[in-house]
């Protein structure tokens, strides 16, 4: 029997459910976009739109990896530390070791893959809850970054590295271009491959997936490697754009990534959601932050607004799951 037939549950049902959520998210996104354009005349300018894309591209890259993790029914609190560690490591390799830019980036991404695999192994082989395992990783990686940089920014000269994160393709900032490319690749993997079906199967019912022949441990390890890779790449781009390796850049990034997923309709219980929803959720949060900035609202109030949006999104997900359970009964 083919593996596609063996996988538990209906992948088609999951996709349909997710599309229904995305329809609501997309409608909310359009509504917020229209309201924002009416509230401030500077919102719809080309410069401001490019600013929204540039500032939210790194968050989206992190959120894409987080989507894979959450779809398996897990969580990754270490993505911000991955950003910091690998971004600063790349800076050190270029500025202090004199390594070629692409080699330094490649080594940093390999480090991210290794630590991502370690996260997965802690969860699958040692049976440590994902929340605890990635919380520990978050502290270990951030501590390693502070030790490595001695708590000081690592400054590098302008050149190839700064152009990777700070350059443009026409009017479009390069981070936004990378975001689109990553989205297309990860969307195809999630929706058109056996690996993507395994992710949905593991998140839908891990025990049933295991009995159906899916190597659940390997799948979970692989999604954590993807999450680590995407977070590291995001951190490298951000540090490239800033012009120095700062050991504080990734603080709170995990919350932004999780918020993008939740607002985009990815269920925290796993097995339901889409990458498109995450992208829309990320852009929605970015637009809200942008219009608040244009209105002069301070960053502390913005945190309150983001927190309220996350709570409402999770509550909507709970209501949806409750309605789905009642309809089955």
XYZ file of C-alpha atoms in Angstrom:
329
model
C 0.000 0.000 0.000
C 1.307 3.444 -0.856
C 2.371 5.690 2.013
C -0.132 8.319 0.908
C -2.908 5.813 1.629
C -1.378 4.742 4.916
C -1.262 8.148 6.544
C -3.970 8.591 9.207
C -6.702 11.155 8.876
C -7.575 13.124 5.785
C -4.997 15.568 4.581
C -7.648 17.025 2.324
C -9.799 17.741 5.381
C -6.916 19.519 7.092
C -6.238 21.683 4.061
C -9.923 22.577 3.691
C -10.129 23.549 7.371
C -6.996 25.654 7.039
C -8.311 27.370 3.921
C -11.463 28.332 5.804
C -9.312 29.919 8.512
C -7.174 31.664 5.908
C -10.321 33.108 4.331
C -11.149 34.823 7.625
C -7.551 35.893 8.131
C -7.349 37.269 4.601
C -10.571 39.223 5.099
C -9.210 40.672 8.361
C -5.948 41.528 6.605
C -7.754 43.401 3.811
C -9.921 45.235 6.358
C -6.895 46.317 8.417
C -5.092 47.373 5.244
C -8.022 49.548 4.129
C -8.484 51.090 7.578
C -4.755 51.827 7.848
C -4.726 53.539 4.446
C -7.654 55.721 5.524
C -6.139 56.613 8.894
C -2.808 57.864 7.566
C -1.945 59.208 4.115
C 1.678 58.056 4.457
C 0.685 54.405 4.813
C 0.157 53.633 1.121
C 3.363 55.258 -0.109
C 5.885 53.030 -1.888
C 8.595 53.798 0.673
C 6.359 52.788 3.565
C 5.225 49.568 1.856
C 8.864 48.621 1.245
C 9.616 49.417 4.879
C 6.843 47.054 6.004
C 8.247 44.289 3.798
C 11.844 44.861 4.896
C 11.125 45.007 8.622
C 8.847 41.962 8.627
C 10.740 39.684 6.230
C 13.005 38.317 8.970
C 10.040 37.660 11.253
C 8.297 35.832 8.405
C 11.336 33.607 7.787
C 11.342 32.626 11.477
C 7.585 32.102 11.413
C 7.815 29.766 8.404
C 10.073 27.429 10.368
C 7.858 27.792 13.430
C 4.850 26.784 11.318
C 6.468 23.438 10.544
C 7.132 22.860 14.239
C 3.651 23.855 15.413
C 2.005 21.695 12.750
C 3.607 18.674 14.450
C 2.029 19.748 17.749
C 5.257 21.148 19.223
C 6.761 24.559 19.962
C 10.186 26.177 19.529
C 11.144 28.910 21.996
C 14.775 28.986 20.861
C 14.331 30.694 17.465
C 15.379 34.108 18.803
C 18.566 32.639 20.231
C 19.272 30.913 16.905
C 18.998 34.323 15.245
C 21.399 35.906 17.696
C 23.977 33.114 17.843
C 24.262 32.470 14.111
C 24.115 36.138 13.187
C 26.895 37.026 15.630
C 28.901 33.924 14.654
C 28.791 35.007 11.009
C 29.947 38.502 12.009
C 32.877 37.108 14.010
C 33.954 34.752 11.242
C 33.941 37.601 8.719
C 35.264 40.491 10.847
C 37.744 38.683 13.110
C 38.651 35.435 11.337
C 38.738 36.995 7.876
C 36.590 34.233 6.398
C 34.831 34.652 3.058
C 31.248 35.835 3.469
C 29.520 32.843 1.903
C 31.706 30.346 3.763
C 30.965 32.087 7.063
C 27.229 32.056 6.312
C 27.390 28.375 5.312
C 29.185 27.365 8.527
C 26.695 29.312 10.642
C 23.759 27.621 8.934
C 25.379 24.207 9.518
C 25.681 25.085 13.219
C 21.969 25.944 13.190
C 21.094 22.592 11.619
C 23.128 20.762 14.278
C 21.517 22.584 17.188
C 18.099 22.188 15.576
C 18.701 18.436 15.429
C 19.722 18.493 19.091
C 16.413 20.173 19.946
C 14.573 17.429 18.106
C 16.600 14.676 19.782
C 15.946 16.113 23.247
C 12.219 15.995 22.511
C 11.954 12.653 20.689
C 14.681 10.473 22.208
C 14.969 11.891 25.718
C 11.223 12.593 25.940
C 11.707 16.105 27.294
C 8.628 18.298 26.656
C 9.189 20.680 23.739
C 8.515 23.737 25.898
C 11.242 22.767 28.404
C 13.756 21.527 25.819
C 13.595 24.643 23.665
C 13.481 26.932 26.709
C 16.755 25.374 27.838
C 18.183 25.715 24.328
C 17.120 29.349 24.261
C 19.188 30.080 27.375
C 22.178 27.949 26.337
C 22.430 29.494 22.863
C 21.966 33.046 24.085
C 24.528 32.497 26.832
C 26.958 31.076 24.265
C 26.434 34.176 22.137
C 27.227 36.517 25.041
C 30.345 34.499 25.851
C 31.396 34.515 22.204
C 30.923 38.286 21.790
C 31.769 39.248 25.383
C 28.432 41.061 25.377
C 29.644 43.621 22.823
C 28.557 44.295 19.223
C 30.792 42.811 16.531
C 31.369 45.524 13.928
C 32.316 44.611 10.368
C 33.186 46.772 7.387
C 30.647 47.434 4.663
C 30.851 45.137 1.678
C 29.345 41.932 0.359
C 27.882 40.891 3.716
C 26.032 44.170 4.276
C 24.624 44.080 0.754
C 23.109 40.603 1.337
C 20.692 41.923 3.935
C 20.659 45.606 3.077
C 20.551 45.545 -0.708
C 17.659 45.887 -3.146
C 16.377 44.109 -6.222
C 14.875 47.037 -8.079
C 12.647 48.713 -5.507
C 12.267 45.551 -3.433
C 14.511 44.982 -0.392
C 16.457 41.717 -0.657
C 15.103 40.293 2.632
C 11.604 40.479 1.111
C 12.868 38.667 -1.992
C 14.370 35.916 0.189
C 11.075 35.720 2.076
C 9.131 35.071 -1.138
C 11.631 32.450 -2.339
C 11.588 30.683 1.043
C 7.794 30.766 1.096
C 7.511 29.127 -2.324
C 10.021 26.385 -1.468
C 8.553 25.606 1.958
C 4.983 25.741 0.622
C 5.829 23.167 -2.056
C 7.531 20.927 0.511
C 4.575 21.156 2.888
C 1.830 20.661 0.324
C 3.332 18.599 -2.489
C 5.650 16.068 -0.812
C 5.407 12.996 1.402
C 7.356 14.847 4.066
C 4.630 17.502 4.212
C 1.960 14.828 4.597
C 3.965 13.286 7.437
C 4.058 16.647 9.218
C 0.269 16.963 9.097
C -0.108 13.311 10.133
C 2.204 13.679 13.142
C 0.393 16.826 14.285
C -3.048 15.334 13.702
C -2.438 12.119 15.653
C 1.129 11.145 16.461
C 0.287 7.680 17.743
C -1.811 6.845 14.685
C 0.934 8.188 12.428
C 3.496 5.948 14.141
C 1.266 2.876 13.754
C 0.829 3.775 10.086
C 4.562 3.463 9.502
C 5.575 7.126 9.785
C 8.903 7.679 11.529
C 7.535 10.350 13.859
C 10.803 10.939 15.694
C 12.697 11.605 12.472
C 9.949 13.921 11.217
C 10.040 15.990 14.416
C 13.847 16.196 14.341
C 13.712 17.353 10.735
C 11.183 20.123 11.416
C 13.350 21.425 14.254
C 16.317 21.470 11.895
C 14.242 23.484 9.426
C 13.177 25.862 12.191
C 16.787 26.341 13.308
C 17.940 26.911 9.732
C 15.245 29.499 8.973
C 15.852 31.339 12.252
C 19.591 31.410 11.669
C 19.151 32.727 8.137
C 16.794 35.380 9.473
C 19.360 36.459 12.085
C 22.146 36.613 9.492
C 20.023 38.860 7.260
C 19.085 41.122 10.157
C 22.658 41.568 11.355
C 23.792 42.141 7.772
C 21.252 44.945 7.454
C 22.145 46.485 10.829
C 25.877 46.493 10.088
C 27.026 44.838 13.314
C 26.561 41.592 15.204
C 24.526 42.563 18.240
C 23.876 39.896 20.910
C 20.417 41.290 21.700
C 18.813 41.264 18.247
C 16.784 38.063 18.621
C 15.127 38.843 21.945
C 11.386 38.338 21.635
C 11.613 36.956 18.091
C 10.062 33.678 19.202
C 6.950 35.532 20.385
C 6.615 37.373 17.070
C 7.010 34.101 15.154
C 4.416 32.311 17.284
C 2.064 35.292 17.003
C 2.335 35.227 13.196
C 1.434 31.536 13.156
C -1.463 31.850 15.597
C -2.930 34.957 13.953
C -2.571 33.179 10.606
C -4.742 30.295 11.756
C -2.148 27.628 12.559
C -3.623 25.522 15.352
C -1.426 25.242 18.443
C -2.643 21.667 18.876
C -1.018 20.704 15.577
C -2.188 19.170 12.327
C -4.074 22.202 10.991
C -2.881 25.372 9.313
C -1.009 26.591 6.256
C 2.128 28.524 5.406
C 0.016 31.062 3.524
C -1.894 31.770 6.722
C 1.372 32.386 8.557
C 2.521 34.824 5.862
C -0.748 36.758 6.061
C -0.589 36.709 9.873
C 2.942 38.096 9.833
C 2.065 40.878 7.384
C -1.048 41.701 9.407
C 0.987 42.105 12.604
C 3.532 44.141 10.653
C 0.896 46.492 9.277
C -0.589 47.004 12.741
C 2.855 47.879 14.124
C 3.515 50.173 11.171
C 0.286 52.153 11.495
C 0.854 52.471 15.246
C 4.345 53.818 14.542
C 2.975 56.293 12.021
C 0.410 57.367 14.619
C 3.165 57.943 17.176
C 2.095 55.184 19.564
C 5.016 54.128 21.747
C 6.492 50.616 21.643
C 5.146 49.688 25.088
C 1.551 50.208 23.975
C 2.294 48.202 20.841
C 3.253 45.228 23.013
C -0.123 45.448 24.732
C -1.937 45.506 21.387
C 0.054 42.506 20.115
C -0.699 40.580 23.305
C -4.434 41.213 22.963
C -4.367 40.082 19.320
C -2.586 36.836 20.266
C -5.103 36.062 23.023
C -8.042 36.701 20.693
C -6.492 34.540 17.973
C -5.923 31.621 20.347
C -9.464 31.987 21.691
C -10.865 31.889 18.153
C -8.824 28.726 17.515
C -10.251 27.152 20.691
C -13.794 28.022 19.614
C -13.138 26.560 16.163
C -11.816 23.318 17.634
C -14.795 23.127 20.005
C -17.267 23.617 17.141
C -15.456 21.020 15.049
C -15.661 18.498 17.926
C -19.371 19.145 18.436
C -20.109 18.728 14.725
C -18.385 15.329 14.755
C -20.475 14.225 17.722
